Amino acid sequence: MLRQVVSLITIVFSLNVFASADEIVVGGKGYTEQRLLAEVTAQYLKANGFDVDKKVGLGSAVLRQALENQQISLNWDYVSTGLRNYHKVNDMLDADTAYQTLRTLDVKNGIEWLTPSKANNTYAIAMREDDAERLNIRTISDLVSALKSGEKLMMGTNVEFYARKQDGFPALQKVYQFRVPRSAIRRMDSGLVYSALQKGQVDFASVFATDGRIKAFGFRVLEDDQNFFMSFAITPVVRSEVLQQNPGLETLLNTLASQLNDAVMVDLNSRIDVDRETVEQVATDFLKERQLI
């Protein structure tokens, strides 16, 4: 009896997910950037005549499973997330190699990664703008030179970045050939890093490159002049059969991707997280400003 009930629930859920064969279901994770990208995509596709549903608030693993199980049609994801989380590829690869490797791996699963945007939500190193200007620091190498010359600078970082050996702080120190003593490092939750840097409790910090607080708090993201950080380029990801059934969809999604870069995402995320505008309004404004609707 229990199995019959479970089967019935599964059937009902499947019917609800796909109200019609032509419906495009846009998926998204639970944080601001992902909710925004899903909303932008939904509004854009509706304006171009598609029947669209939207399912956001999903965890990364659940979202991926929903794509594989045909419960969503498409979503936006990050190149290194795809390689590491979905395919367990942990090699340090340049942006183009990472993308081509991921594309080849996933096309076998009936999943296609379209053209990556210029928005790269990777880890980055940031400072307060005034301090960076005063010390003439524009690159991570400049920061390293300042540290080696005797500048006493406190670092803030989340626990994950501090501990990750291949692409976190230990590897960053190795590539840039410097070392920060433990006494000059403060580890904390990701959300607290930004406020600690803003309030002067630390002098430089690990951040996410498209976080809206970078602009709101007046931070300077230092150039990664040794190309250490892997590509987390924001990319539209679509089931192959959905592309085949919907001519023109790939062009529309690539057009959206071409409009995104770090500065754009920082601004849009900031409007939501800092200025408290709604996701729906920010999405509409963006599409109108870009003359996409």
mmCIF file of C-alpha atoms in Angstrom:
data_model
loop_
_atom_site.group_PDB
_atom_site.id
_atom_site.type_symbol
_atom_site.label_atom_id
_atom_site.label_comp_id
_atom_site.label_asym_id
_atom_site.label_seq_id
_atom_site.Cartn_x
_atom_site.Cartn_y
_atom_site.Cartn_z
ATOM 1 C CA MET A 1 0.000 0.000 0.000
ATOM 2 C CA LEU A 2 2.833 2.405 0.915
ATOM 3 C CA ARG A 3 4.519 1.747 -2.423
ATOM 4 C CA GLN A 4 1.293 2.554 -4.256
ATOM 5 C CA VAL A 5 0.986 5.863 -2.410
ATOM 6 C CA VAL A 6 4.619 6.774 -3.177
ATOM 7 C CA SER A 7 4.109 5.894 -6.838
ATOM 8 C CA LEU A 8 0.962 8.025 -7.005
ATOM 9 C CA ILE A 9 2.755 10.994 -5.449
ATOM 10 C CA THR A 10 5.597 10.593 -7.963
ATOM 11 C CA ILE A 11 3.155 10.539 -10.885
ATOM 12 C CA VAL A 12 1.293 13.611 -9.648
ATOM 13 C CA PHE A 13 4.569 15.485 -9.091
ATOM 14 C CA SER A 14 5.741 14.638 -12.602
ATOM 15 C CA LEU A 15 2.478 15.862 -14.100
ATOM 16 C CA ASN A 16 2.715 19.111 -12.153
ATOM 17 C CA VAL A 17 6.298 19.712 -13.293
ATOM 18 C CA PHE A 18 5.417 19.393 -16.954
ATOM 19 C CA ALA A 19 2.015 20.961 -17.436
ATOM 20 C CA SER A 20 2.599 20.797 -21.184
ATOM 21 C CA ALA A 21 5.209 19.273 -23.459
ATOM 22 C CA ASP A 22 6.261 22.714 -24.702
ATOM 23 C CA GLU A 23 6.731 24.285 -21.280
ATOM 24 C CA ILE A 24 10.211 25.527 -20.395
ATOM 25 C CA VAL A 25 10.999 24.991 -16.701
ATOM 26 C CA VAL A 26 13.765 27.327 -15.504
ATOM 27 C CA GLY A 27 15.573 26.123 -12.382
ATOM 28 C CA GLY A 28 17.674 28.038 -9.883
ATOM 29 C CA LYS A 29 19.508 27.740 -6.593
ATOM 30 C CA GLY A 30 18.456 29.585 -3.458
ATOM 31 C CA TYR A 31 20.710 32.633 -3.272
ATOM 32 C CA THR A 32 20.289 36.085 -4.786
ATOM 33 C CA GLU A 33 22.322 35.697 -7.968
ATOM 34 C CA GLN A 34 20.605 32.446 -8.890
ATOM 35 C CA ARG A 35 17.098 33.711 -8.148
ATOM 36 C CA LEU A 36 17.826 36.768 -10.271
ATOM 37 C CA LEU A 37 19.185 34.798 -13.228
ATOM 38 C CA ALA A 38 16.155 32.495 -13.170
ATOM 39 C CA GLU A 39 13.789 35.483 -13.088
ATOM 40 C CA VAL A 40 15.607 37.286 -15.908
ATOM 41 C CA THR A 41 15.481 34.136 -18.014
ATOM 42 C CA ALA A 42 11.810 33.485 -17.299
ATOM 43 C CA GLN A 43 10.771 37.041 -18.195
ATOM 44 C CA TYR A 44 12.934 37.042 -21.326
ATOM 45 C CA LEU A 45 11.628 33.734 -22.629
ATOM 46 C CA LYS A 46 8.007 34.683 -21.894
ATOM 47 C CA ALA A 47 8.516 37.897 -23.875
ATOM 48 C CA ASN A 48 9.697 35.729 -26.769
ATOM 49 C CA GLY A 49 6.605 33.541 -26.752
ATOM 50 C CA PHE A 50 7.642 30.617 -24.573
ATOM 51 C CA ASP A 51 5.424 29.012 -21.944
ATOM 52 C CA VAL A 52 7.645 29.247 -18.846
ATOM 53 C CA ASP A 53 7.581 27.917 -15.301
ATOM 54 C CA LYS A 54 10.218 28.703 -12.672
ATOM 55 C CA LYS A 55 11.518 26.564 -9.804
ATOM 56 C CA VAL A 56 14.099 28.232 -7.546
ATOM 57 C CA GLY A 57 15.430 27.733 -4.044
ATOM 58 C CA LEU A 58 17.084 24.406 -4.867
ATOM 59 C CA GLY A 59 20.436 23.238 -3.553
ATOM 60 C CA SER A 60 23.204 22.640 -6.074
ATOM 61 C CA ALA A 61 22.934 18.824 -5.951
ATOM 62 C CA VAL A 62 19.136 18.881 -6.085
ATOM 63 C CA LEU A 63 19.168 21.298 -9.020
ATOM 64 C CA ARG A 64 21.562 19.103 -10.947
ATOM 65 C CA GLN A 65 19.451 16.029 -10.237
ATOM 66 C CA ALA A 66 16.335 17.862 -11.396
ATOM 67 C CA LEU A 67 18.077 18.691 -14.677
ATOM 68 C CA GLU A 68 19.190 15.095 -15.164
ATOM 69 C CA ASN A 69 15.720 13.777 -14.280
ATOM 70 C CA GLN A 70 13.976 16.131 -16.745
ATOM 71 C CA GLN A 71 12.185 18.005 -13.958
ATOM 72 C CA ILE A 72 13.688 21.269 -15.182
ATOM 73 C CA SER A 73 14.646 22.295 -18.705
ATOM 74 C CA LEU A 74 17.537 24.644 -18.008
ATOM 75 C CA ASN A 75 19.400 26.607 -15.371
ATOM 76 C CA TRP A 76 22.492 28.768 -14.909
ATOM 77 C CA ASP A 77 25.532 27.150 -13.365
ATOM 78 C CA TYR A 78 29.265 27.657 -12.904
ATOM 79 C CA VAL A 79 31.988 25.925 -14.915
ATOM 80 C CA SER A 80 34.161 24.824 -11.994
ATOM 81 C CA THR A 81 31.093 23.743 -10.033
ATOM 82 C CA GLY A 82 30.211 21.480 -12.944
ATOM 83 C CA LEU A 83 33.677 19.998 -13.154
ATOM 84 C CA ARG A 84 34.248 19.491 -9.442
ATOM 85 C CA ASN A 85 30.826 18.782 -8.009
ATOM 86 C CA TYR A 86 29.257 16.841 -10.861
ATOM 87 C CA HIS A 87 32.257 15.153 -12.478
ATOM 88 C CA LYS A 88 34.851 15.112 -9.660
ATOM 89 C CA VAL A 89 37.531 16.733 -11.835
ATOM 90 C CA ASN A 90 39.812 18.593 -9.424
ATOM 91 C CA ASP A 91 42.675 19.496 -11.772
ATOM 92 C CA MET A 92 43.649 23.158 -11.968
ATOM 93 C CA LEU A 93 42.627 24.084 -15.524
ATOM 94 C CA ASP A 94 42.607 27.363 -17.432
ATOM 95 C CA ALA A 95 39.183 28.799 -18.257
ATOM 96 C CA ASP A 96 38.946 27.513 -21.839
ATOM 97 C CA THR A 97 40.213 24.024 -21.021
ATOM 98 C CA ALA A 98 37.842 23.791 -18.057
ATOM 99 C CA TYR A 99 34.864 24.763 -20.199
ATOM 100 C CA GLN A 100 35.729 22.451 -23.090
ATOM 101 C CA THR A 101 36.344 19.540 -20.705
ATOM 102 C CA LEU A 102 33.014 20.075 -18.965
ATOM 103 C CA ARG A 103 31.122 20.482 -22.237
ATOM 104 C CA THR A 104 32.543 17.205 -23.547
ATOM 105 C CA LEU A 105 31.745 15.334 -20.341
ATOM 106 C CA ASP A 106 28.163 16.548 -20.064
ATOM 107 C CA VAL A 107 27.051 16.248 -23.669
ATOM 108 C CA LYS A 108 27.220 12.492 -23.085
ATOM 109 C CA ASN A 109 24.570 12.998 -20.411
ATOM 110 C CA GLY A 110 22.282 14.892 -22.773
ATOM 111 C CA ILE A 111 23.204 18.195 -21.103
ATOM 112 C CA GLU A 112 24.705 21.126 -22.986
ATOM 113 C CA TRP A 113 26.697 24.039 -21.575
ATOM 114 C CA LEU A 114 26.152 26.984 -23.888
ATOM 115 C CA THR A 115 28.396 30.035 -24.320
ATOM 116 C CA PRO A 116 29.863 31.143 -20.954
ATOM 117 C CA SER A 117 29.228 34.695 -19.851
ATOM 118 C CA LYS A 118 31.990 37.086 -18.797
ATOM 119 C CA ALA A 119 30.618 36.975 -15.246
ATOM 120 C CA ASN A 120 32.964 34.833 -13.186
ATOM 121 C CA ASN A 121 31.724 34.212 -9.650
ATOM 122 C CA THR A 122 35.014 32.825 -8.442
ATOM 123 C CA TYR A 123 36.886 33.546 -5.248
ATOM 124 C CA ALA A 124 38.813 36.811 -5.350
ATOM 125 C CA ILE A 125 40.928 38.962 -3.054
ATOM 126 C CA ALA A 126 39.575 42.397 -2.141
ATOM 127 C CA MET A 127 40.625 45.451 -0.144
ATOM 128 C CA ARG A 128 38.955 48.677 0.875
ATOM 129 C CA GLU A 129 39.340 51.078 -2.049
ATOM 130 C CA ASP A 130 41.001 53.827 0.023
ATOM 131 C CA ASP A 131 43.621 51.480 1.451
ATOM 132 C CA ALA A 132 44.350 49.885 -1.917
ATOM 133 C CA GLU A 133 44.815 53.326 -3.468
ATOM 134 C CA ARG A 134 47.010 54.567 -0.612
ATOM 135 C CA LEU A 135 49.262 51.517 -0.866
ATOM 136 C CA ASN A 136 49.137 51.457 -4.695
ATOM 137 C CA ILE A 137 47.795 47.900 -4.741
ATOM 138 C CA ARG A 138 45.928 46.805 -7.847
ATOM 139 C CA THR A 139 47.001 43.186 -8.250
ATOM 140 C CA ILE A 140 47.552 40.269 -5.900
ATOM 141 C CA SER A 141 51.267 40.551 -6.712
ATOM 142 C CA ASP A 142 51.151 44.167 -5.496
ATOM 143 C CA LEU A 143 49.599 42.941 -2.250
ATOM 144 C CA VAL A 144 52.314 40.311 -1.871
ATOM 145 C CA SER A 145 54.992 42.964 -2.436
ATOM 146 C CA ALA A 146 53.432 45.146 0.255
ATOM 147 C CA LEU A 147 53.384 42.241 2.712
ATOM 148 C CA LYS A 148 57.003 41.367 1.952
ATOM 149 C CA SER A 149 58.044 45.003 2.410
ATOM 150 C CA GLY A 150 56.719 44.951 5.967
ATOM 151 C CA GLU A 151 53.118 46.182 5.730
ATOM 152 C CA LYS A 152 51.155 44.710 8.644
ATOM 153 C CA LEU A 153 47.921 43.637 7.003
ATOM 154 C CA MET A 154 45.292 41.378 8.567
ATOM 155 C CA MET A 155 43.502 38.881 6.332
ATOM 156 C CA GLY A 156 39.862 37.797 6.584
ATOM 157 C CA THR A 157 38.623 34.588 5.018
ATOM 158 C CA ASN A 158 35.875 32.048 5.274
ATOM 159 C CA VAL A 159 36.802 28.655 6.670
ATOM 160 C CA GLU A 160 36.403 26.839 3.354
ATOM 161 C CA PHE A 161 38.791 29.031 1.373
ATOM 162 C CA TYR A 162 41.356 28.869 4.167
ATOM 163 C CA ALA A 163 41.307 25.066 4.159
ATOM 164 C CA ARG A 164 40.954 24.170 0.457
ATOM 165 C CA LYS A 165 44.366 22.844 -0.577
ATOM 166 C CA GLN A 166 44.081 22.793 -4.365
ATOM 167 C CA ASP A 167 42.328 26.091 -5.050
ATOM 168 C CA GLY A 168 42.227 27.832 -1.671
ATOM 169 C CA PHE A 169 44.578 29.879 0.455
ATOM 170 C CA PRO A 170 47.371 27.275 0.813
ATOM 171 C CA ALA A 171 47.686 27.028 -2.980
ATOM 172 C CA LEU A 172 47.361 30.810 -3.423
ATOM 173 C CA GLN A 173 50.355 31.329 -1.129
ATOM 174 C CA LYS A 174 52.339 28.761 -3.102
ATOM 175 C CA VAL A 175 51.585 30.270 -6.514
ATOM 176 C CA TYR A 176 52.259 33.855 -5.398
ATOM 177 C CA GLN A 177 55.181 32.804 -3.174
ATOM 178 C CA PHE A 178 54.209 34.452 0.090
ATOM 179 C CA ARG A 179 53.067 33.435 3.513
ATOM 180 C CA VAL A 180 50.726 35.063 6.028
ATOM 181 C CA PRO A 181 51.221 33.928 9.640
ATOM 182 C CA ARG A 182 48.203 32.437 11.394
ATOM 183 C CA SER A 183 48.227 35.336 13.841
ATOM 184 C CA ALA A 184 47.409 37.667 10.913
ATOM 185 C CA ILE A 185 44.455 35.629 9.626
ATOM 186 C CA ARG A 186 40.897 35.772 10.914
ATOM 187 C CA ARG A 187 38.603 32.940 9.869
ATOM 188 C CA MET A 188 34.839 33.470 9.924
ATOM 189 C CA ASP A 189 31.572 32.703 8.149
ATOM 190 C CA SER A 190 31.372 33.937 4.557
ATOM 191 C CA GLY A 191 28.776 36.603 5.324
ATOM 192 C CA LEU A 192 30.886 38.116 8.093
ATOM 193 C CA VAL A 193 33.949 38.566 5.895
ATOM 194 C CA TYR A 194 32.418 41.534 4.067
ATOM 195 C CA SER A 195 31.407 43.417 7.204
ATOM 196 C CA ALA A 196 34.793 42.724 8.816
ATOM 197 C CA LEU A 197 36.559 44.228 5.800
ATOM 198 C CA GLN A 198 34.166 47.172 5.684
ATOM 199 C CA LYS A 199 34.661 47.944 9.385
ATOM 200 C CA GLY A 200 38.446 47.731 9.220
ATOM 201 C CA GLN A 201 38.699 44.577 11.308
ATOM 202 C CA VAL A 202 40.739 43.032 8.473
ATOM 203 C CA ASP A 203 42.719 44.671 5.661
ATOM 204 C CA PHE A 204 42.211 42.248 2.797
ATOM 205 C CA ALA A 205 39.861 39.324 2.378
ATOM 206 C CA SER A 206 38.628 36.472 0.240
ATOM 207 C CA VAL A 207 35.328 37.367 -1.438
ATOM 208 C CA PHE A 208 33.105 36.111 -4.226
ATOM 209 C CA ALA A 209 33.759 38.194 -7.331
ATOM 210 C CA THR A 210 30.127 39.024 -8.194
ATOM 211 C CA ASP A 211 28.839 39.691 -4.665
ATOM 212 C CA GLY A 212 26.797 42.910 -4.490
ATOM 213 C CA ARG A 213 28.521 44.038 -1.305
ATOM 214 C CA ILE A 214 31.750 44.647 -3.218
ATOM 215 C CA LYS A 215 30.244 47.749 -4.796
ATOM 216 C CA ALA A 216 28.102 48.744 -1.828
ATOM 217 C CA PHE A 217 30.999 48.656 0.635
ATOM 218 C CA GLY A 218 33.562 50.292 -1.645
ATOM 219 C CA PHE A 219 35.937 47.363 -2.140
ATOM 220 C CA ARG A 220 38.575 46.950 -4.808
ATOM 221 C CA VAL A 221 38.906 43.433 -6.249
ATOM 222 C CA LEU A 222 42.581 42.806 -6.914
ATOM 223 C CA GLU A 223 43.600 41.531 -10.331
ATOM 224 C CA ASP A 224 44.623 37.875 -10.283
ATOM 225 C CA ASP A 225 47.721 38.546 -12.372
ATOM 226 C CA GLN A 226 49.028 34.978 -12.007
ATOM 227 C CA ASN A 227 45.665 33.500 -13.159
ATOM 228 C CA PHE A 228 45.353 31.405 -10.013
ATOM 229 C CA PHE A 229 41.600 31.306 -9.502
ATOM 230 C CA MET A 230 39.677 28.800 -11.593
ATOM 231 C CA SER A 231 36.821 29.796 -13.838
ATOM 232 C CA PHE A 232 33.373 29.929 -12.271
ATOM 233 C CA ALA A 233 31.928 31.515 -15.407
ATOM 234 C CA ILE A 234 28.137 31.777 -15.183
ATOM 235 C CA THR A 235 26.791 29.686 -18.052
ATOM 236 C CA PRO A 236 23.359 28.615 -19.329
ATOM 237 C CA VAL A 237 22.930 24.836 -19.069
ATOM 238 C CA VAL A 238 20.161 23.104 -21.038
ATOM 239 C CA ARG A 239 19.004 19.562 -21.718
ATOM 240 C CA SER A 240 19.872 18.627 -25.302
ATOM 241 C CA GLU A 241 16.329 17.502 -26.114
ATOM 242 C CA VAL A 242 14.952 20.860 -24.988
ATOM 243 C CA LEU A 243 17.244 22.655 -27.440
ATOM 244 C CA GLN A 244 16.181 20.299 -30.223
ATOM 245 C CA GLN A 245 12.487 20.852 -29.485
ATOM 246 C CA ASN A 246 12.813 24.638 -29.262
ATOM 247 C CA PRO A 247 14.657 26.182 -32.221
ATOM 248 C CA GLY A 248 15.942 29.606 -31.311
ATOM 249 C CA LEU A 249 16.250 28.898 -27.588
ATOM 250 C CA GLU A 250 20.033 28.527 -27.730
ATOM 251 C CA THR A 251 20.408 31.884 -29.478
ATOM 252 C CA LEU A 252 18.236 33.615 -26.872
ATOM 253 C CA LEU A 253 20.177 32.154 -23.945
ATOM 254 C CA ASN A 254 23.532 33.001 -25.522
ATOM 255 C CA THR A 255 22.276 36.545 -26.050
ATOM 256 C CA LEU A 256 21.483 36.791 -22.342
ATOM 257 C CA ALA A 257 24.889 35.380 -21.427
ATOM 258 C CA SER A 258 26.614 37.974 -23.615
ATOM 259 C CA GLN A 259 25.076 40.749 -21.505
ATOM 260 C CA LEU A 260 26.601 39.535 -18.231
ATOM 261 C CA ASN A 261 29.962 40.372 -16.701
ATOM 262 C CA ASP A 262 31.315 40.864 -13.192
ATOM 263 C CA ALA A 263 30.375 44.548 -12.996
ATOM 264 C CA VAL A 264 26.822 43.882 -14.183
ATOM 265 C CA MET A 265 26.273 41.071 -11.686
ATOM 266 C CA VAL A 266 27.762 43.063 -8.811
ATOM 267 C CA ASP A 267 25.397 45.928 -9.602
ATOM 268 C CA LEU A 268 22.301 43.723 -9.936
ATOM 269 C CA ASN A 269 23.094 41.694 -6.821
ATOM 270 C CA SER A 270 23.707 44.911 -4.884
ATOM 271 C CA ARG A 271 20.329 46.332 -5.864
ATOM 272 C CA ILE A 272 18.669 43.286 -4.342
ATOM 273 C CA ASP A 273 20.849 42.587 -1.298
ATOM 274 C CA VAL A 274 21.739 46.153 -0.316
ATOM 275 C CA ASP A 275 19.066 48.422 -1.801
ATOM 276 C CA ARG A 276 16.318 45.869 -1.079
ATOM 277 C CA GLU A 277 14.710 46.043 -4.517
ATOM 278 C CA THR A 278 12.690 43.014 -5.581
ATOM 279 C CA VAL A 279 14.188 40.332 -7.788
ATOM 280 C CA GLU A 280 11.294 40.778 -10.229
ATOM 281 C CA GLN A 281 11.791 44.527 -10.620
ATOM 282 C CA VAL A 282 15.566 44.301 -10.995
ATOM 283 C CA ALA A 283 15.142 41.619 -13.657
ATOM 284 C CA THR A 284 12.598 43.705 -15.573
ATOM 285 C CA ASP A 285 14.761 46.832 -15.386
ATOM 286 C CA PHE A 286 17.797 44.927 -16.643
ATOM 287 C CA LEU A 287 15.952 43.486 -19.638
ATOM 288 C CA LYS A 288 14.454 46.862 -20.553
ATOM 289 C CA GLU A 289 17.763 48.701 -20.176
ATOM 290 C CA ARG A 290 19.393 46.170 -22.502
ATOM 291 C CA GLN A 291 16.447 46.461 -24.916
ATOM 292 C CA LEU A 292 15.763 42.733 -24.629
ATOM 293 C CA ILE A 293 12.063 43.220 -23.882
#
